[in-house]
PDB file of C-alpha atoms in Angstrom:
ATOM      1  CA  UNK A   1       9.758  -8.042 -31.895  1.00  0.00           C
ATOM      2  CA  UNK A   2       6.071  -8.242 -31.028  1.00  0.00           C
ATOM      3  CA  UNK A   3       3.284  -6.227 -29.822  1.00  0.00           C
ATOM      4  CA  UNK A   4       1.249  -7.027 -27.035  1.00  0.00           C
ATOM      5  CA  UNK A   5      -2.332  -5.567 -27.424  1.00  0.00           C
ATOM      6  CA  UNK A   6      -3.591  -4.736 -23.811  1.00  0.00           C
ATOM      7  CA  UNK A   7      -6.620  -2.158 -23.473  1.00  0.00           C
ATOM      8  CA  UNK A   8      -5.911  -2.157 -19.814  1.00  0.00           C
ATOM      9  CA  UNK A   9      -7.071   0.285 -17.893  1.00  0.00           C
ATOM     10  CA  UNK A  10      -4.408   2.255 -15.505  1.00  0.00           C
ATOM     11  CA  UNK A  11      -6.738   2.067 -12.186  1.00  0.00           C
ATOM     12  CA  UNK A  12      -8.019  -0.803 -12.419  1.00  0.00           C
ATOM     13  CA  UNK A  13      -5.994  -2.183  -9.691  1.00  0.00           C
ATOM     14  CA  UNK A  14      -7.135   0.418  -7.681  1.00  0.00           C
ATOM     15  CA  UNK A  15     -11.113   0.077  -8.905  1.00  0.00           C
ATOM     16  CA  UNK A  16     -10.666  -3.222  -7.956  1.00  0.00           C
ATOM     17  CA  UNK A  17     -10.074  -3.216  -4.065  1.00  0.00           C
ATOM     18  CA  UNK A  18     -12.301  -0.460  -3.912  1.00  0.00           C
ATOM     19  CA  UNK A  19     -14.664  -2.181  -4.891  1.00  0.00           C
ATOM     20  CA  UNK A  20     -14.230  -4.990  -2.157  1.00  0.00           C
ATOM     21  CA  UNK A  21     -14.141  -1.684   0.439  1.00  0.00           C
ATOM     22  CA  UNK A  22     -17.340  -1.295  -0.813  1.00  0.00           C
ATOM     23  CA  UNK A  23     -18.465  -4.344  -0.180  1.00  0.00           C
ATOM     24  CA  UNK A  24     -17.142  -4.718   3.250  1.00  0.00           C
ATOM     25  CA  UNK A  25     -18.968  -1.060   4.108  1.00  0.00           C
ATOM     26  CA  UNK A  26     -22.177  -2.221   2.656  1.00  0.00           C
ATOM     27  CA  UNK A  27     -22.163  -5.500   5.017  1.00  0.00           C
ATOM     28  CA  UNK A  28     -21.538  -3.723   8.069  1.00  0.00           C
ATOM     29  CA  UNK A  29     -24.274  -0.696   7.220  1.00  0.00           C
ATOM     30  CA  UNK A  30     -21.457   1.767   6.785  1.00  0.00           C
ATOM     31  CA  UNK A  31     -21.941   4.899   5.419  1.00  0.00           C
ATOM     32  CA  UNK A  32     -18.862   6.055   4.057  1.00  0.00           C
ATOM     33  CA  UNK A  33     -18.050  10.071   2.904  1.00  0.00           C
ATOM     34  CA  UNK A  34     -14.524  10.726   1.214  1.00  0.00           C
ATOM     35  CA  UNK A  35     -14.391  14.355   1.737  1.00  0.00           C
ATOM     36  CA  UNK A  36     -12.036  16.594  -0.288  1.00  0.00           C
ATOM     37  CA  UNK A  37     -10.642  20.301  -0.695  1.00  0.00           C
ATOM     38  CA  UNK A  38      -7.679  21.983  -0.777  1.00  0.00           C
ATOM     39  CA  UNK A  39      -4.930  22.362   1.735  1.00  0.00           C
ATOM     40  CA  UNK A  40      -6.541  24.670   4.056  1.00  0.00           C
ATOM     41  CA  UNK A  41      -9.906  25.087   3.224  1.00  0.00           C
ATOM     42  CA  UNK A  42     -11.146  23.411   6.632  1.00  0.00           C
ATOM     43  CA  UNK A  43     -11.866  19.621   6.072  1.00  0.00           C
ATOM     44  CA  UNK A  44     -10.835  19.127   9.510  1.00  0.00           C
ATOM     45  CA  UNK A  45     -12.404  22.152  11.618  1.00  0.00           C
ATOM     46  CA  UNK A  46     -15.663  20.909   9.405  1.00  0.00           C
ATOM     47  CA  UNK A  47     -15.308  17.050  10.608  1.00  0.00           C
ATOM     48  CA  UNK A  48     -14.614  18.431  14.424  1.00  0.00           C
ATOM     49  CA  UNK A  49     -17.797  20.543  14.423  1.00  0.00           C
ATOM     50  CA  UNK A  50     -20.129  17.622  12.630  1.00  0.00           C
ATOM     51  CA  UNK A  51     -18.495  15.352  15.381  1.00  0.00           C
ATOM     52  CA  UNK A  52     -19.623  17.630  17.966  1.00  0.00           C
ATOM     53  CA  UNK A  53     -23.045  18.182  16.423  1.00  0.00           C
ATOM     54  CA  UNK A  54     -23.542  14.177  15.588  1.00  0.00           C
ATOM     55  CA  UNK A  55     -25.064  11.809  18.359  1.00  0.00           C
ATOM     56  CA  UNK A  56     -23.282   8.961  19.360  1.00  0.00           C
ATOM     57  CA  UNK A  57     -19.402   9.722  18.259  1.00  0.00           C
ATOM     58  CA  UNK A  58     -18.886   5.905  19.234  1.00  0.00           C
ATOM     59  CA  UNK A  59     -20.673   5.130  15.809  1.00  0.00           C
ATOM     60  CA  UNK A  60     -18.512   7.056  13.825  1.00  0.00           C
ATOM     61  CA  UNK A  61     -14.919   5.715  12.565  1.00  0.00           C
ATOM     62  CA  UNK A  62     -12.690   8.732  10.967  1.00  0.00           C
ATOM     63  CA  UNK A  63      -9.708   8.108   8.441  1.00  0.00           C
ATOM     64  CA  UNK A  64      -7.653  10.969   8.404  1.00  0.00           C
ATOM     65  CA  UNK A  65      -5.219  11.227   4.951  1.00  0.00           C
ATOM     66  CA  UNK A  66      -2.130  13.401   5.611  1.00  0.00           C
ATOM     67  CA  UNK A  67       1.101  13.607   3.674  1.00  0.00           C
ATOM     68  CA  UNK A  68       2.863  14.066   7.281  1.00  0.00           C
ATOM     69  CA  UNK A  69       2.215  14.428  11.127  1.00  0.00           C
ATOM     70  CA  UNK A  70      -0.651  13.166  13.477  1.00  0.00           C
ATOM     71  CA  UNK A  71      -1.595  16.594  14.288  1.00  0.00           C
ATOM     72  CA  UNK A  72      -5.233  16.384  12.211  1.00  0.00           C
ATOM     73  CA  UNK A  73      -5.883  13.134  14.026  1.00  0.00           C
ATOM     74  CA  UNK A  74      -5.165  14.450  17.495  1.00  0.00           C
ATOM     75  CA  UNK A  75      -7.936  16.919  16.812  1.00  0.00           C
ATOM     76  CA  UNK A  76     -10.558  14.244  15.809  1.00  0.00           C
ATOM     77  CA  UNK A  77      -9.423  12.229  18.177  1.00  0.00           C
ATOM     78  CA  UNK A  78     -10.288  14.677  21.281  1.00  0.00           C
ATOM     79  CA  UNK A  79     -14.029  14.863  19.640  1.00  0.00           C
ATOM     80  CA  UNK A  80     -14.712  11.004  20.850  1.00  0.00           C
ATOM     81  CA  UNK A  81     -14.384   9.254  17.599  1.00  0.00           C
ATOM     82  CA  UNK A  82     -11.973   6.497  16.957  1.00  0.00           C
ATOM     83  CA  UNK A  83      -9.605   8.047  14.287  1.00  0.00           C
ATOM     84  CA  UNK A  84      -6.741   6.404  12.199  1.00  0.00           C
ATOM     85  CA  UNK A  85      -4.069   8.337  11.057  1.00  0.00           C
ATOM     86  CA  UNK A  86      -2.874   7.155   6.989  1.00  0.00           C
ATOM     87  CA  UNK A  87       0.622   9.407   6.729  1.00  0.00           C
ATOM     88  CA  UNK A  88       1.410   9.017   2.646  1.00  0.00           C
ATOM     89  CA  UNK A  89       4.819  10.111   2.754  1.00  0.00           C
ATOM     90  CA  UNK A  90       4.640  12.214  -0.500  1.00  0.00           C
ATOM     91  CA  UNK A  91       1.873  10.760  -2.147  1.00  0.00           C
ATOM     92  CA  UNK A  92      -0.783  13.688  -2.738  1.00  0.00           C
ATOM     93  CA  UNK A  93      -4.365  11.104  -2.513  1.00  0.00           C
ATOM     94  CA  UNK A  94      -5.577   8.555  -0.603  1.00  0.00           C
ATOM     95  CA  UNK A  95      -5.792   5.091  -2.610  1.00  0.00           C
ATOM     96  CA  UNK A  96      -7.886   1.959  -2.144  1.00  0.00           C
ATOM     97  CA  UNK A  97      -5.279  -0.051  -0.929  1.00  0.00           C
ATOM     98  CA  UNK A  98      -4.215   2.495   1.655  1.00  0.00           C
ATOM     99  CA  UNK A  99      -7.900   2.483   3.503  1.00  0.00           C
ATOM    100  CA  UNK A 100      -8.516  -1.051   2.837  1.00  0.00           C
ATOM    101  CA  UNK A 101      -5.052  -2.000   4.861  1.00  0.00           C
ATOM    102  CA  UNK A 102      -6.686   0.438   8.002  1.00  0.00           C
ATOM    103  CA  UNK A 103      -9.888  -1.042   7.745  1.00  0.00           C
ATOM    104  CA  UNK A 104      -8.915  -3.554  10.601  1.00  0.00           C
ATOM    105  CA  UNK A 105      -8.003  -0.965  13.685  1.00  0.00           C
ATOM    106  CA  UNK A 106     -12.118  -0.177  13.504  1.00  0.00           C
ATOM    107  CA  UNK A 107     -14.718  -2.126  14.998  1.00  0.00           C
ATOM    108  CA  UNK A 108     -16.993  -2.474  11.669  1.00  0.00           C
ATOM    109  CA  UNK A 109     -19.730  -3.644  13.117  1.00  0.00           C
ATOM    110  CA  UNK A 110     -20.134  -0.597  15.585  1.00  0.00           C
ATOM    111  CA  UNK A 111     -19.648   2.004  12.978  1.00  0.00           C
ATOM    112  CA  UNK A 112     -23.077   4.053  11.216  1.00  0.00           C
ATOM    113  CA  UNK A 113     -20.185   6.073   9.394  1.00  0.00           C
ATOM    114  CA  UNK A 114     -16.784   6.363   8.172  1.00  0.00           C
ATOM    115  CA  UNK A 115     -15.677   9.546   6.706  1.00  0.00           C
ATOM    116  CA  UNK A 116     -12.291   9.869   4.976  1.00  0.00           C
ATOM    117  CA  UNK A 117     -10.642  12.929   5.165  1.00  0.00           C
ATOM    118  CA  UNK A 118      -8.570  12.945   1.716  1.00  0.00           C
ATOM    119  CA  UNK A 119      -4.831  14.490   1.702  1.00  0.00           C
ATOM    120  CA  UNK A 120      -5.598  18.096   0.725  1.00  0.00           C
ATOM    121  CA  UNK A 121      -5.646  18.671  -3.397  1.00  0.00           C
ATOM    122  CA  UNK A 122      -8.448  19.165  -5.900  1.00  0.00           C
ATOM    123  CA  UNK A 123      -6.478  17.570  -8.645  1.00  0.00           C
ATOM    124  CA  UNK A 124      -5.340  14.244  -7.523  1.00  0.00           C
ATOM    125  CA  UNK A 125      -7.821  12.396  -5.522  1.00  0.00           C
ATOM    126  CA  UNK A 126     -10.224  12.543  -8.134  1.00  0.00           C
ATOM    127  CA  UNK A 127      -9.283   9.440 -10.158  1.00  0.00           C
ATOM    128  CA  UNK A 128      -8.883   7.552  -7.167  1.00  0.00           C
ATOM    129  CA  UNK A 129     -11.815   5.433  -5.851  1.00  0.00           C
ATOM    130  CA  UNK A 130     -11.803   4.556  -2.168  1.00  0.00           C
ATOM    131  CA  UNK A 131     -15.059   2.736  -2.328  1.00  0.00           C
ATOM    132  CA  UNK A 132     -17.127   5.558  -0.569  1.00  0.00           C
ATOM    133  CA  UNK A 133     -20.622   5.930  -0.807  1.00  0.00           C
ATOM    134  CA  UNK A 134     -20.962   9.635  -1.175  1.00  0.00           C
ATOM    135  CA  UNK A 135     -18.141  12.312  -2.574  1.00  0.00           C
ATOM    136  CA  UNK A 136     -18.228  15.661  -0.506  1.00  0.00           C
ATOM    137  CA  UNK A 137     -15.930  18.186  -1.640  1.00  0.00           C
ATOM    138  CA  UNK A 138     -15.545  21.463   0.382  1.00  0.00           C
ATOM    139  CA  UNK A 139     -14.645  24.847  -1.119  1.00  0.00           C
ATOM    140  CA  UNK A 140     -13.626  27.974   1.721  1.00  0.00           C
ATOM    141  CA  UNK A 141     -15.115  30.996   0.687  1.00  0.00           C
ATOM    142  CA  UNK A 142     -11.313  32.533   0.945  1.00  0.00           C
ATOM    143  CA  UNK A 143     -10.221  30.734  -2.206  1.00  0.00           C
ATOM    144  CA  UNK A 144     -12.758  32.313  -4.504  1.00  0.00           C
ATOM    145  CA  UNK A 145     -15.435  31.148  -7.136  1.00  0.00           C
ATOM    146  CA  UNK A 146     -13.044  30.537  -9.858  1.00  0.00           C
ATOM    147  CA  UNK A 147     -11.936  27.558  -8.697  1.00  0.00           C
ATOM    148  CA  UNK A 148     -15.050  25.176  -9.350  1.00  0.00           C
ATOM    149  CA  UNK A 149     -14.049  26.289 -13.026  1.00  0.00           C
ATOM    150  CA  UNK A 150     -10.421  25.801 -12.614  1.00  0.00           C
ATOM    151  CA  UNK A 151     -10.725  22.625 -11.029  1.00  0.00           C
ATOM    152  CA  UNK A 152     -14.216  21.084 -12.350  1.00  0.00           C
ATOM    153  CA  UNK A 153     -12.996  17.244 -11.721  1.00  0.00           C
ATOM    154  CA  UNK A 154     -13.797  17.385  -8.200  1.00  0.00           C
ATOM    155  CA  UNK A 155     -17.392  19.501  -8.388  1.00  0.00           C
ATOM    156  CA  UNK A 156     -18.597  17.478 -10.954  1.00  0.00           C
ATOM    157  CA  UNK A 157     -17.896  14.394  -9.184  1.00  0.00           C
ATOM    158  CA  UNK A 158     -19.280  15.173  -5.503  1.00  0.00           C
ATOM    159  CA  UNK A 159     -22.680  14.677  -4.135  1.00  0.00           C
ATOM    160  CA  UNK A 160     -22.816  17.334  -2.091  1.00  0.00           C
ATOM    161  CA  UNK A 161     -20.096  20.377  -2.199  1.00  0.00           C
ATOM    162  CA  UNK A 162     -19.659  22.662   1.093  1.00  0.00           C
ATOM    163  CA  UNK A 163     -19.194  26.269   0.870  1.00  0.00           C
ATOM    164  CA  UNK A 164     -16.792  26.954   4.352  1.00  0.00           C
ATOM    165  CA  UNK A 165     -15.736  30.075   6.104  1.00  0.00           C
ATOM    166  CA  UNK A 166     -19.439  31.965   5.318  1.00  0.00           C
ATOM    167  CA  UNK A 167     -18.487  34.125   8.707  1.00  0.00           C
ATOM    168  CA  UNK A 168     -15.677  35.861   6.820  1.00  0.00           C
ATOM    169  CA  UNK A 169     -17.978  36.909   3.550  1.00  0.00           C
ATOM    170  CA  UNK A 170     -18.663  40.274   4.494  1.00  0.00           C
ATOM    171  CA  UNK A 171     -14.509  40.737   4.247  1.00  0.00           C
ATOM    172  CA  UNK A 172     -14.100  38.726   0.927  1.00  0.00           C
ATOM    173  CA  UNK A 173     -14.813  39.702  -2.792  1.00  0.00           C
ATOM    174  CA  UNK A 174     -16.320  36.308  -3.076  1.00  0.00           C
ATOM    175  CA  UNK A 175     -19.893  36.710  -5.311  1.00  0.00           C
ATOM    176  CA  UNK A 176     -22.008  34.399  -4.323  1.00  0.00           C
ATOM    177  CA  UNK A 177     -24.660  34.097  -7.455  1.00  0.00           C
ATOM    178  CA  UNK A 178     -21.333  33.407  -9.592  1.00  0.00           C
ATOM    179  CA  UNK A 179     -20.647  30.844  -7.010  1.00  0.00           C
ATOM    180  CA  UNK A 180     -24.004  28.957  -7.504  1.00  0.00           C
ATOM    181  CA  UNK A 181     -24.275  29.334 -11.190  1.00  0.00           C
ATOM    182  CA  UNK A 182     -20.708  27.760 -11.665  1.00  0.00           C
ATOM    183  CA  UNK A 183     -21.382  24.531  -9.512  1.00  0.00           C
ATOM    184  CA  UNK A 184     -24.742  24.319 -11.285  1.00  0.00           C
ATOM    185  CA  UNK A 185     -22.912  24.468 -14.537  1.00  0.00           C
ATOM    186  CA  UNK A 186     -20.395  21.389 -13.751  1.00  0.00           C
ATOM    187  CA  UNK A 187     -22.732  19.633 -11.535  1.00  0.00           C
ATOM    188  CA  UNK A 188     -26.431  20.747 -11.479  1.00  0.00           C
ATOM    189  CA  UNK A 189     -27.289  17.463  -9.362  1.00  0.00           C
ATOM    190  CA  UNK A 190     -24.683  18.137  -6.096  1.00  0.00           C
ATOM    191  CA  UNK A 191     -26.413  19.872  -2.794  1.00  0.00           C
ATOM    192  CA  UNK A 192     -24.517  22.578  -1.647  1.00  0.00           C
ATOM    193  CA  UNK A 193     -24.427  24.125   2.037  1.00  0.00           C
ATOM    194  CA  UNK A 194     -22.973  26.819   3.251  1.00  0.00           C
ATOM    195  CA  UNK A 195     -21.093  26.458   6.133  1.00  0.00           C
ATOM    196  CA  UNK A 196     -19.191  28.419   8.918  1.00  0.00           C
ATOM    197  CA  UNK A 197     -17.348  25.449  10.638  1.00  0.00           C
ATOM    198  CA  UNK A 198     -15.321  27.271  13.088  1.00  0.00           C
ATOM    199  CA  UNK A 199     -19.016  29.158  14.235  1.00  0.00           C
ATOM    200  CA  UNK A 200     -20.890  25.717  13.918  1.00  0.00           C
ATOM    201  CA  UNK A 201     -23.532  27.412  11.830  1.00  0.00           C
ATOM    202  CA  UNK A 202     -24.918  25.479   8.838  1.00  0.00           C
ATOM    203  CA  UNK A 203     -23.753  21.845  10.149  1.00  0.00           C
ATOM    204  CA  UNK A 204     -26.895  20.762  11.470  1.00  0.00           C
ATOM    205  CA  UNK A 205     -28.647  21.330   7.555  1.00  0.00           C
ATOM    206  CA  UNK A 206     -25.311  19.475   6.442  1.00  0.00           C
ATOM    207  CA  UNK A 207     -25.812  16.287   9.138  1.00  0.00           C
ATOM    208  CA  UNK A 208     -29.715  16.010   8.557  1.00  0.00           C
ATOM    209  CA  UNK A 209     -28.631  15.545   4.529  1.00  0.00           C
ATOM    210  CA  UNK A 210     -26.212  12.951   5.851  1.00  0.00           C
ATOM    211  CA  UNK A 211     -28.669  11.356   7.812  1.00  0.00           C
ATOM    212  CA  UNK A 212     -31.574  11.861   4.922  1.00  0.00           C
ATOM    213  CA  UNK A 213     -28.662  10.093   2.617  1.00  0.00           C
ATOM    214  CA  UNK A 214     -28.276   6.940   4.575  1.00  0.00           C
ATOM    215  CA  UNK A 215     -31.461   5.981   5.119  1.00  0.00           C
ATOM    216  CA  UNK A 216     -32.301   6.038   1.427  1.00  0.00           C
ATOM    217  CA  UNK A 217     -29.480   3.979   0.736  1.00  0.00           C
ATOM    218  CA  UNK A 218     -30.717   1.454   3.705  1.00  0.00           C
ATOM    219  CA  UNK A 219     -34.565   1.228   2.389  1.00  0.00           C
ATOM    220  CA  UNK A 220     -32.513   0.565  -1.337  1.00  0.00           C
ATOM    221  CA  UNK A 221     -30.941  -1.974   0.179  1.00  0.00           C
TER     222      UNK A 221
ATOM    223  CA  UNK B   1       2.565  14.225  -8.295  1.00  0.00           C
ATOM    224  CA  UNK B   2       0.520  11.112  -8.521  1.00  0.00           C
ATOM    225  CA  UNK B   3       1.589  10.835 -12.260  1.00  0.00           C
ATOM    226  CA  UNK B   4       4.661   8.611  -9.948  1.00  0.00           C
ATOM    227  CA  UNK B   5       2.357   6.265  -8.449  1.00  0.00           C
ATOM    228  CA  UNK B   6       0.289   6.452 -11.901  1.00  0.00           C
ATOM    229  CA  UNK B   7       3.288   5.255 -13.244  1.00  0.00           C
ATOM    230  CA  UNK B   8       4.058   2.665 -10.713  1.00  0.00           C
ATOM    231  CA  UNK B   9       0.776   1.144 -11.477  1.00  0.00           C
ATOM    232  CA  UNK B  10       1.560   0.521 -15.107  1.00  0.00           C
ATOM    233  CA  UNK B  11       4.839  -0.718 -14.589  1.00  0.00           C
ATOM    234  CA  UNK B  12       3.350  -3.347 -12.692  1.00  0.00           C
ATOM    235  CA  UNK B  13       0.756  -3.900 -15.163  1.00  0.00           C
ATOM    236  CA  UNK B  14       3.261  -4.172 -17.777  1.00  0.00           C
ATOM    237  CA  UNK B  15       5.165  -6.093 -15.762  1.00  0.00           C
ATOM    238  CA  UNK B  16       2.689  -9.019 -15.254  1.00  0.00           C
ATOM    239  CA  UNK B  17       1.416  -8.854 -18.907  1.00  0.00           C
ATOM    240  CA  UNK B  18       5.622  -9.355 -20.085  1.00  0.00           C
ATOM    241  CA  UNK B  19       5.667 -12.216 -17.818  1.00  0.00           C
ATOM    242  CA  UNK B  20       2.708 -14.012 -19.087  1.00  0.00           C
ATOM    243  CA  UNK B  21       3.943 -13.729 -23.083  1.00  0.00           C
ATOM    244  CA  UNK B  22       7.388 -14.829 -21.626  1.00  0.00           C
ATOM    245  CA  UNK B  23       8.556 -11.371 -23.111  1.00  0.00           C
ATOM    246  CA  UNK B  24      12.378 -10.524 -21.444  1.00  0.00           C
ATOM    247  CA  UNK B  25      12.639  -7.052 -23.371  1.00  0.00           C
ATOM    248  CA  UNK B  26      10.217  -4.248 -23.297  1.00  0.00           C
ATOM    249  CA  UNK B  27      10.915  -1.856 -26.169  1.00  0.00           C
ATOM    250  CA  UNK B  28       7.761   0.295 -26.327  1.00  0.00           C
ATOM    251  CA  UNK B  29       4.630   1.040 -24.157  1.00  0.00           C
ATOM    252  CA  UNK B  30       1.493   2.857 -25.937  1.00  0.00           C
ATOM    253  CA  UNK B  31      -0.377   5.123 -23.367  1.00  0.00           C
ATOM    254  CA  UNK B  32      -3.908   6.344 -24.002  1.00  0.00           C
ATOM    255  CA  UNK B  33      -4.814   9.403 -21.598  1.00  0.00           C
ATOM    256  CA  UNK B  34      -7.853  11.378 -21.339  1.00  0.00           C
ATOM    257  CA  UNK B  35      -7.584  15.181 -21.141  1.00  0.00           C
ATOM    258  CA  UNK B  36     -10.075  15.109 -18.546  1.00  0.00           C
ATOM    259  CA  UNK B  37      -7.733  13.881 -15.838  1.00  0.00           C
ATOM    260  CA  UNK B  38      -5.786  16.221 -16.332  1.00  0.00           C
ATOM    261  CA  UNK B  39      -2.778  14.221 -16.161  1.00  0.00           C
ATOM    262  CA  UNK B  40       0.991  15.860 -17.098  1.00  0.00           C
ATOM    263  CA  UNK B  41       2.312  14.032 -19.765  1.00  0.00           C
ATOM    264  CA  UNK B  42       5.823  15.613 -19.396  1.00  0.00           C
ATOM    265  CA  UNK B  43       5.174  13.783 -15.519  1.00  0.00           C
ATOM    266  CA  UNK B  44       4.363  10.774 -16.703  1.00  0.00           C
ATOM    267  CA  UNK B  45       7.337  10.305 -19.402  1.00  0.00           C
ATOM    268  CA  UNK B  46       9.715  11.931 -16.071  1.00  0.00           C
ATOM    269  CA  UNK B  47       8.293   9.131 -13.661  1.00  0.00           C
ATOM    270  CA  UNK B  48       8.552   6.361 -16.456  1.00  0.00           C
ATOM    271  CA  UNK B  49      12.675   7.248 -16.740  1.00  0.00           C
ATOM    272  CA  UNK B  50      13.007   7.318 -13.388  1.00  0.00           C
ATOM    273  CA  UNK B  51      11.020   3.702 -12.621  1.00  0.00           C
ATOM    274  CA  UNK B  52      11.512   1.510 -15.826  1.00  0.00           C
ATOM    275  CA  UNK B  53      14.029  -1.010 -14.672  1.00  0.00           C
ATOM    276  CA  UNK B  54      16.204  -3.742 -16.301  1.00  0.00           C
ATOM    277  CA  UNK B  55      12.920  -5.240 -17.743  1.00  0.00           C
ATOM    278  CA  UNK B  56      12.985  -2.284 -20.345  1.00  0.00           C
ATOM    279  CA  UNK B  57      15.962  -1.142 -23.315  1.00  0.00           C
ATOM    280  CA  UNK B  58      17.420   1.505 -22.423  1.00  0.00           C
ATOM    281  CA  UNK B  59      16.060   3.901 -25.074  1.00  0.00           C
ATOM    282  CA  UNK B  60      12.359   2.440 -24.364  1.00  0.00           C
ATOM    283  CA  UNK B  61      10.065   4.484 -25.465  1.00  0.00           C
ATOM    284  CA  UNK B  62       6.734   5.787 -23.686  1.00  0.00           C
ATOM    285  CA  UNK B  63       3.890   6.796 -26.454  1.00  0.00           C
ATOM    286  CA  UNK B  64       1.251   9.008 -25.066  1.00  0.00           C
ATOM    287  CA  UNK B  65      -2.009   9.574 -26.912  1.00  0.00           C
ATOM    288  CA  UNK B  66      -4.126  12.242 -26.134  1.00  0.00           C
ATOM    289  CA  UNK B  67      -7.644  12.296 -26.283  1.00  0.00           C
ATOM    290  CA  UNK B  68      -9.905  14.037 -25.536  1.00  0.00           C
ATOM    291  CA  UNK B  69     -12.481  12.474 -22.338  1.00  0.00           C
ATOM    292  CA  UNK B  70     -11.624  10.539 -19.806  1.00  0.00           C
ATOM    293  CA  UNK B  71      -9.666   7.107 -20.793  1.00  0.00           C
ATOM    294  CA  UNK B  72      -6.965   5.852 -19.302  1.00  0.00           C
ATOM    295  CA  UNK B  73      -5.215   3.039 -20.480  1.00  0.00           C
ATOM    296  CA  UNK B  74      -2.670   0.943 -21.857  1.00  0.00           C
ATOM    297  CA  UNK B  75      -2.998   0.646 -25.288  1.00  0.00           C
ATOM    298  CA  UNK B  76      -0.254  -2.020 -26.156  1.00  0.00           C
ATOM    299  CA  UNK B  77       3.337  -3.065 -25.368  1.00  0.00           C
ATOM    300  CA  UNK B  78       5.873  -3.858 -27.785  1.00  0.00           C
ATOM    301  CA  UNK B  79       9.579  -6.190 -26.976  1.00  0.00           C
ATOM    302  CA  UNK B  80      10.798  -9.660 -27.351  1.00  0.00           C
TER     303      UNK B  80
END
């Protein structure tokens, strides 16, 4: 009998190709966003109304992270971006290796931005990183405020988090200060915009952040 | 349910580590998990029965220490 001593660390595998994703986005200028929610609280309906509110939809490449179907791709698709479809049969996150193995159907060198709709869960893409350059989680305002506090992982790790469905406040017991004062617990560095993405209201704030966000990163560079 | 493709990943770690101490028999793996991740230990031990393969005994045993943060790792492996 003997013991092995190992101290190795679970994702590294994964850290590991993201971090050559990352490389390959920072050679070709790409701004990547790995946006997450849950099921249902409008990652796509968001993406289709930034796609329609963003110049040039050539320059934007979209991944789109579904346990099943093409239907979420279809809908990007019909916006005038070139969209790839990752189906994860069961698996509830996107990994490295999964968006590193799509990389190839884009034309890199065309693309300002890449964003990565994750399979819809707040627990499980967390841990997972795809080599993005910015973390955007969205929260609907049907879900209520206590989930930043039930599911703090994904708030604190986000750069920016969206607050969708604003047009249906009025009918909602969602309190907004509570709202606020709970992301600014978790995460007191995140931007947060609210958002109505079936009205397109609040996108054009959201894109000029974007936009604000990639140049810095291009005059780091 | 990623606590199955968690576990698929240190299989595969253990795997490789086995092979390179020309170790035939894996008795024992020692987890360390963070609270943080909020990972289901009862998942992990369920996904570790249903992947270990003819590598492992057949009462092999899956330690999991919890602590509080965010590690994640393999601790140490134990087998001959």
């Amino acid at each position: 009998m003997k013991r092995i001593s190992l101290k190795h660390s679970v994702l590294q595998g994964n850290q590991k190709i993201a971090e050559q994703n990352r490389q390959i986005f920072n050679h070709y200028s790409i701004t990547s966003i790995n946006f997450m929610s849950s099921p249902g609280a409008g990652k796509t309906t968001f993406l289709e109304s930034l796609l329609l509110n963003m110049n040039a939809p050539e320059k934007i490449g979209v991944i789109e992270g579904d346990i099943a179907t093409t239907l979420d791709a279809e809908r990007i698709a019909a916006c005038g971006a070139r969209v790839v479809q990752i189906n994860t049969h069961g698996a509830c996150h996107l990994n490295a290796d999964m968006i590193s193995k799509v990389l190839h159907h884009f034309n890199l060198s065309q693309l300002d931005y890449l964003f990565i709709e994750n399979v819809g869960n707040l627990v499980c893409p967390i841990e997972f990183d795809l080599g993005e350059s910015l973390r955007v989680t969205i929260l609907s305002t049907t879900e209520g405020t206590d989930k930043v506090a039930k599911y703090p992982a994904a708030f604190q790790c986000s750069d920016a988090i969206i607050l969708n469905k604003m047009d249906l406040l009025p009918y909602l017991n969602f309190d907004l200060n509570h709202f606020y004062s709970s992301v600014k617990n978790f995460n007191p560095y995140a931007s947060i915009f609210e958002v109505s993405a079936c009205k397109r209201e609040g996108i054009a704030q959201w894109t000029k952040w974007l936009q604000t966000k990639r140049r810095e990163k291009e005059q780091k560079d | 349910m990623h606590e199955i493709s968690l576990m698929y990943s240190i299989l595969t770690i253990v795997k490789g580590s086995a092979k390179e101490n020309q170790m035939t028999r894996i008795s024992k793996i020692k987890l360390v998990v963070g609270t943080g991740l909020f990972i289901m230990p009862d998942s992990l031990l369920f996904a570790f029965h249903q992947l270990k393969d003819e590598l492992f005994d057949r009462d092999a045993v899956l330690e999991l220490e919890e602590r509080a943060g965010r590690d994640f790792y393999i601790d140490f492996i134990e087998g001959e």
